[in-house]
Amino acid sequence: MKKKKDKKNNEIVFKTLYVEETKYKTIITKKFENRKVWQNPDSSLVYSIIPGTVSKVYVTDGDTINEGDKLLVLDAMKMKNTIRVPYSGVIKKVNVIEGQSIPKGFVMVELDIQLLNIDNKEVNS
């Protein structure tokens, strides 16, 4: 028969957790404390979200592109997925070639994004 731990001797420690300017008293697990801290993804990199094969590349290094332009076609899961550029800018580097198999999370294209400020003047990031 297994012995149960005496819970009276274990002190419960509450920690303060802040969520959008509200603080909560809670018990935080070791798994939560040891987790990898979330980082905002780099918006100048275009990652593959699924593994697949590049069937067509529409851009080359140095091309000027507008939001919504086609970057490449990724064949994955019996579908042709057209990858479009999320922002206007310039192609820094294309890291794939036609026929290349790529894993999930692979950096396919690096962008030099041109951001617009409030006065609609272009600013390089």
Coordinates of N, CA and C in Angstrom, one line a residue:
M1 N 0.8 -1.2 0.0 CA 0.0 0.0 0.0 C 0.9 1.3 0.0
K2 N 0.6 2.2 -0.8 CA 1.3 3.4 -0.9 C 0.9 4.4 0.2
K3 N 1.9 5.1 0.7 CA 1.6 6.1 1.7 C 1.3 7.4 1.0
K4 N 0.4 8.1 1.5 CA 0.0 9.5 1.0 C 0.9 10.5 1.7
K5 N 1.3 11.5 1.0 CA 2.1 12.6 1.6 C 1.2 13.4 2.5
D6 N 1.9 13.8 3.6 CA 1.2 14.6 4.5 C 1.1 16.1 4.0
K7 N -0.1 16.5 3.6 CA -0.3 17.7 2.9 C -0.3 18.9 3.9
K8 N -0.4 18.6 5.2 CA -0.4 19.6 6.2 C 1.0 20.3 6.3
N9 N 2.1 19.6 6.0 CA 3.4 20.1 6.1 C 3.8 20.9 4.8
N10 N 3.1 20.6 3.7 CA 3.4 21.3 2.5 C 2.7 22.7 2.5
E11 N 3.5 23.7 2.4 CA 2.9 25.0 2.4 C 2.5 25.4 1.0
I12 N 1.3 25.9 0.8 CA 0.9 26.4 -0.5 C 1.3 27.8 -0.7
V13 N 2.1 28.0 -1.8 CA 2.6 29.4 -2.1 C 1.8 29.9 -3.2
F14 N 1.2 31.1 -3.0 CA 0.5 31.8 -4.0 C 1.4 32.8 -4.7
K15 N 1.4 32.9 -6.0 CA 2.2 33.9 -6.7 C 1.2 34.9 -7.4
T16 N 1.7 36.0 -7.7 CA 0.9 37.0 -8.4 C 1.1 36.9 -9.9
L17 N 0.0 36.8 -10.6 CA 0.1 36.7 -12.1 C -0.6 37.9 -12.6
Y18 N 0.0 38.7 -13.5 CA -0.5 39.9 -14.1 C -1.0 39.5 -15.5
V19 N -2.3 39.9 -15.8 CA -2.9 39.7 -17.1 C -3.6 41.0 -17.4
E20 N -3.1 41.7 -18.4 CA -3.7 43.0 -18.8 C -4.1 43.9 -17.7
E21 N -3.1 44.3 -16.9 CA -3.3 45.2 -15.8 C -4.2 44.7 -14.6
T22 N -4.5 43.4 -14.7 CA -5.3 42.8 -13.5 C -4.3 41.8 -12.9
K23 N -4.3 41.8 -11.6 CA -3.4 40.8 -10.9 C -4.3 39.7 -10.2
Y24 N -3.8 38.5 -10.3 CA -4.4 37.4 -9.7 C -3.5 36.6 -8.8
K25 N -4.0 36.1 -7.7 CA -3.2 35.2 -6.8 C -3.5 33.8 -7.3
T26 N -2.5 33.1 -7.6 CA -2.7 31.7 -8.1 C -1.5 30.8 -7.7
I27 N -1.7 29.5 -7.9 CA -0.6 28.6 -7.7 C 0.0 28.3 -9.1
I28 N 1.3 28.5 -9.2 CA 1.9 28.3 -10.5 C 2.7 27.0 -10.5
T29 N 2.5 26.1 -11.5 CA 3.2 24.8 -11.5 C 4.6 25.0 -12.0
K30 N 5.4 24.0 -11.7 CA 6.8 23.9 -12.2 C 6.9 24.0 -13.7
K31 N 6.0 23.3 -14.3 CA 6.0 23.3 -15.8 C 5.8 24.7 -16.3
F32 N 4.9 25.4 -15.7 CA 4.6 26.8 -16.2 C 5.8 27.7 -15.9
E33 N 6.5 27.5 -14.8 CA 7.7 28.3 -14.5 C 8.8 28.0 -15.4
N34 N 9.0 26.8 -15.9 CA 10.1 26.4 -16.7 C 9.8 26.5 -18.2
R35 N 8.6 27.0 -18.6 CA 8.3 27.1 -20.0 C 9.1 28.1 -20.7
K36 N 9.2 27.9 -22.1 CA 9.9 28.8 -22.9 C 9.0 30.1 -23.0
V37 N 9.6 31.2 -22.8 CA 8.8 32.5 -22.8 C 8.5 32.8 -24.3
W38 N 7.2 33.2 -24.5 CA 6.7 33.5 -25.8 C 7.4 34.8 -26.3
Q39 N 7.9 34.8 -27.6 CA 8.4 35.9 -28.2 C 7.6 36.3 -29.5
N40 N 7.5 37.5 -29.7 CA 6.8 38.0 -30.9 C 7.6 37.5 -32.1
P41 N 7.0 36.8 -33.1 CA 7.7 36.4 -34.2 C 8.3 37.6 -35.1
D42 N 9.4 37.3 -35.7 CA 10.0 38.3 -36.6 C 9.1 38.5 -37.9
S43 N 8.5 39.6 -38.1 CA 7.6 39.8 -39.2 C 8.3 40.0 -40.5
S44 N 9.7 40.0 -40.5 CA 10.4 40.1 -41.8 C 10.8 38.7 -42.3
L45 N 10.4 37.7 -41.6 CA 10.6 36.3 -42.1 C 9.3 35.6 -42.4
V46 N 9.3 34.9 -43.5 CA 8.2 34.1 -43.9 C 8.5 32.6 -43.7
Y47 N 7.8 32.0 -42.7 CA 8.1 30.6 -42.3 C 7.1 29.7 -43.0
S48 N 7.5 28.4 -43.2 CA 6.5 27.4 -43.6 C 5.8 26.9 -42.4
I49 N 4.4 26.9 -42.5 CA 3.7 26.4 -41.3 C 3.4 24.9 -41.4
I50 N 3.6 24.3 -42.6 CA 3.5 22.9 -42.7 C 4.6 22.4 -43.6
P51 N 5.1 21.1 -43.4 CA 6.1 20.6 -44.3 C 5.6 20.4 -45.7
G52 N 6.4 20.5 -46.7 CA 5.9 20.3 -48.1 C 7.1 20.5 -49.1
T53 N 6.7 20.6 -50.4 CA 7.6 20.7 -51.5 C 7.3 22.0 -52.2
V54 N 8.4 22.8 -52.5 CA 8.2 24.1 -53.2 C 8.0 23.7 -54.7
S55 N 6.9 24.1 -55.3 CA 6.7 23.8 -56.7 C 6.9 25.0 -57.6
K56 N 6.8 26.2 -57.1 CA 7.0 27.4 -57.9 C 7.5 28.5 -57.0
V57 N 8.5 29.2 -57.5 CA 9.0 30.4 -56.8 C 8.8 31.6 -57.7
Y58 N 8.1 32.6 -57.3 CA 7.8 33.8 -58.1 C 8.7 35.0 -57.9
V59 N 9.5 35.0 -56.9 CA 10.4 36.1 -56.6 C 11.9 35.7 -56.5
T60 N 12.7 36.7 -56.7 CA 14.2 36.6 -56.5 C 14.7 37.6 -55.6
D61 N 15.9 37.5 -55.1 CA 16.5 38.5 -54.2 C 16.5 39.8 -54.9
G62 N 16.1 40.9 -54.1 CA 16.1 42.2 -54.5 C 14.8 42.7 -55.2
D63 N 13.9 41.8 -55.4 CA 12.6 42.2 -56.0 C 11.8 43.1 -55.1
T64 N 11.1 44.1 -55.7 CA 10.2 44.9 -54.9 C 8.9 44.3 -55.0
I65 N 8.2 44.2 -53.8 CA 6.9 43.5 -53.8 C 5.9 44.3 -53.0
N66 N 4.6 44.1 -53.3 CA 3.5 44.8 -52.7 C 2.7 43.8 -51.9
E67 N 2.0 44.3 -50.8 CA 1.2 43.4 -50.0 C 0.3 42.5 -50.8
G68 N 0.3 41.2 -50.6 CA -0.6 40.3 -51.3 C 0.0 39.7 -52.6
D69 N 1.2 40.1 -53.0 CA 1.9 39.5 -54.1 C 2.3 38.0 -53.8
K70 N 2.3 37.2 -54.8 CA 2.7 35.8 -54.7 C 4.2 35.7 -54.4
L71 N 4.6 34.9 -53.4 CA 6.0 34.6 -53.2 C 6.3 33.2 -53.8
L72 N 5.5 32.2 -53.5 CA 5.8 30.9 -53.9 C 4.6 30.0 -53.8
V73 N 4.7 28.8 -54.3 CA 3.6 27.8 -54.1 C 4.3 26.6 -53.4
L74 N 3.6 26.2 -52.3 CA 4.1 25.1 -51.5 C 3.1 23.9 -51.6
D75 N 3.5 22.8 -52.1 CA 2.7 21.6 -52.2 C 2.8 20.9 -50.9
A76 N 1.6 20.7 -50.2 CA 1.6 20.1 -48.9 C 0.2 19.5 -48.7
M77 N 0.1 18.3 -48.2 CA -1.1 17.6 -47.9 C -2.1 17.6 -49.1
K78 N -1.5 17.3 -50.3 CA -2.2 17.1 -51.5 C -2.9 18.4 -52.0
M79 N -2.4 19.5 -51.5 CA -2.9 20.8 -51.9 C -1.8 21.7 -52.4
K80 N -2.1 22.7 -53.3 CA -1.1 23.7 -53.6 C -1.4 24.9 -52.8
N81 N -0.5 25.3 -52.0 CA -0.7 26.5 -51.1 C 0.1 27.7 -51.6
T82 N -0.6 28.7 -52.1 CA 0.0 29.9 -52.5 C 0.4 30.8 -51.3
I83 N 1.7 31.0 -51.2 CA 2.2 31.9 -50.1 C 2.3 33.3 -50.6
R84 N 1.6 34.2 -50.0 CA 1.6 35.6 -50.4 C 2.3 36.4 -49.4
V85 N 2.9 37.5 -49.8 CA 3.6 38.4 -48.9 C 2.7 39.2 -48.0
P86 N 2.9 39.3 -46.7 CA 2.0 40.0 -45.8 C 2.2 41.5 -45.8
Y87 N 3.4 42.0 -46.3 CA 3.7 43.4 -46.3 C 4.4 43.8 -47.6
S88 N 4.3 45.1 -47.9 CA 5.1 45.6 -49.0 C 6.5 45.8 -48.6
G89 N 7.5 45.6 -49.5 CA 8.9 45.7 -49.2 C 9.7 45.2 -50.3
V90 N 10.9 44.8 -49.9 CA 11.9 44.2 -50.8 C 12.3 42.9 -50.3
I91 N 12.6 41.9 -51.3 CA 13.0 40.6 -50.9 C 14.5 40.7 -50.6
K92 N 14.9 40.3 -49.4 CA 16.3 40.3 -49.0 C 16.9 39.0 -49.5
K93 N 16.2 37.9 -49.2 CA 16.8 36.6 -49.6 C 15.7 35.5 -49.7
V94 N 15.8 34.7 -50.8 CA 14.9 33.6 -51.0 C 15.7 32.4 -50.6
N95 N 15.3 31.6 -49.6 CA 16.0 30.5 -49.1 C 15.5 29.1 -49.7
V96 N 14.7 29.1 -50.7 CA 14.2 27.9 -51.3 C 14.3 27.9 -52.8
I97 N 14.3 26.7 -53.3 CA 14.3 26.6 -54.8 C 13.2 25.6 -55.2
E98 N 12.8 25.7 -56.4 CA 11.8 24.8 -56.9 C 12.2 23.3 -56.8
G99 N 11.3 22.5 -56.2 CA 11.5 21.1 -56.0 C 12.1 20.7 -54.7
Q100 N 12.4 21.7 -53.9 CA 13.0 21.5 -52.6 C 11.9 21.1 -51.5
S101 N 12.2 20.1 -50.8 CA 11.3 19.7 -49.7 C 11.8 20.4 -48.4
I102 N 10.8 21.0 -47.7 CA 11.1 21.8 -46.5 C 10.3 21.4 -45.3
P103 N 10.9 21.5 -44.1 CA 10.2 21.1 -42.9 C 9.3 22.2 -42.4
K104 N 8.5 21.9 -41.5 CA 7.7 22.9 -40.8 C 8.6 23.9 -40.1
G105 N 8.3 25.2 -40.1 CA 9.1 26.2 -39.4 C 10.3 26.7 -40.2
F106 N 10.5 26.2 -41.4 CA 11.6 26.6 -42.2 C 11.5 28.1 -42.7
V107 N 12.5 28.9 -42.7 CA 12.5 30.3 -43.2 C 12.6 30.2 -44.7
M108 N 11.5 30.5 -45.4 CA 11.4 30.4 -46.8 C 11.9 31.7 -47.5
V109 N 11.5 32.8 -47.0 CA 11.9 34.1 -47.6 C 12.1 35.1 -46.5
E110 N 13.2 35.9 -46.7 CA 13.5 37.0 -45.8 C 13.1 38.3 -46.5
L111 N 12.4 39.2 -45.7 CA 11.9 40.5 -46.3 C 12.6 41.7 -45.7
D112 N 12.7 42.8 -46.5 CA 13.1 44.1 -45.9 C 11.8 44.9 -46.0
I113 N 11.1 45.0 -44.9 CA 9.7 45.5 -44.9 C 9.8 47.0 -44.8
Q114 N 8.9 47.7 -45.6 CA 8.8 49.1 -45.5 C 7.5 49.4 -44.8
L115 N 7.7 50.0 -43.6 CA 6.5 50.3 -42.8 C 6.0 51.8 -43.0
L116 N 4.7 52.0 -42.9 CA 4.2 53.3 -43.1 C 3.9 53.9 -41.7
N117 N 4.4 55.2 -41.5 CA 4.1 55.8 -40.2 C 2.8 56.6 -40.4
I118 N 2.4 57.4 -39.4 CA 1.1 58.1 -39.3 C 1.0 59.0 -40.5
D119 N 2.1 59.7 -40.9 CA 2.0 60.6 -42.0 C 2.1 60.0 -43.4
N120 N 2.0 58.6 -43.4 CA 2.1 57.8 -44.7 C 3.4 58.0 -45.4
K121 N 4.5 58.3 -44.6 CA 5.8 58.4 -45.2 C 6.5 57.0 -45.0
E122 N 7.2 56.5 -46.0 CA 7.8 55.2 -45.9 C 9.0 55.3 -45.0
V123 N 9.1 54.2 -44.1 CA 10.2 54.1 -43.2 C 10.7 52.7 -43.3
N124 N 12.0 52.5 -43.5 CA 12.6 51.1 -43.5 C 12.8 50.6 -42.1
S125 N 12.4 49.3 -42.0 CA 12.6 48.7 -40.6 C 13.9 48.1 -40.5

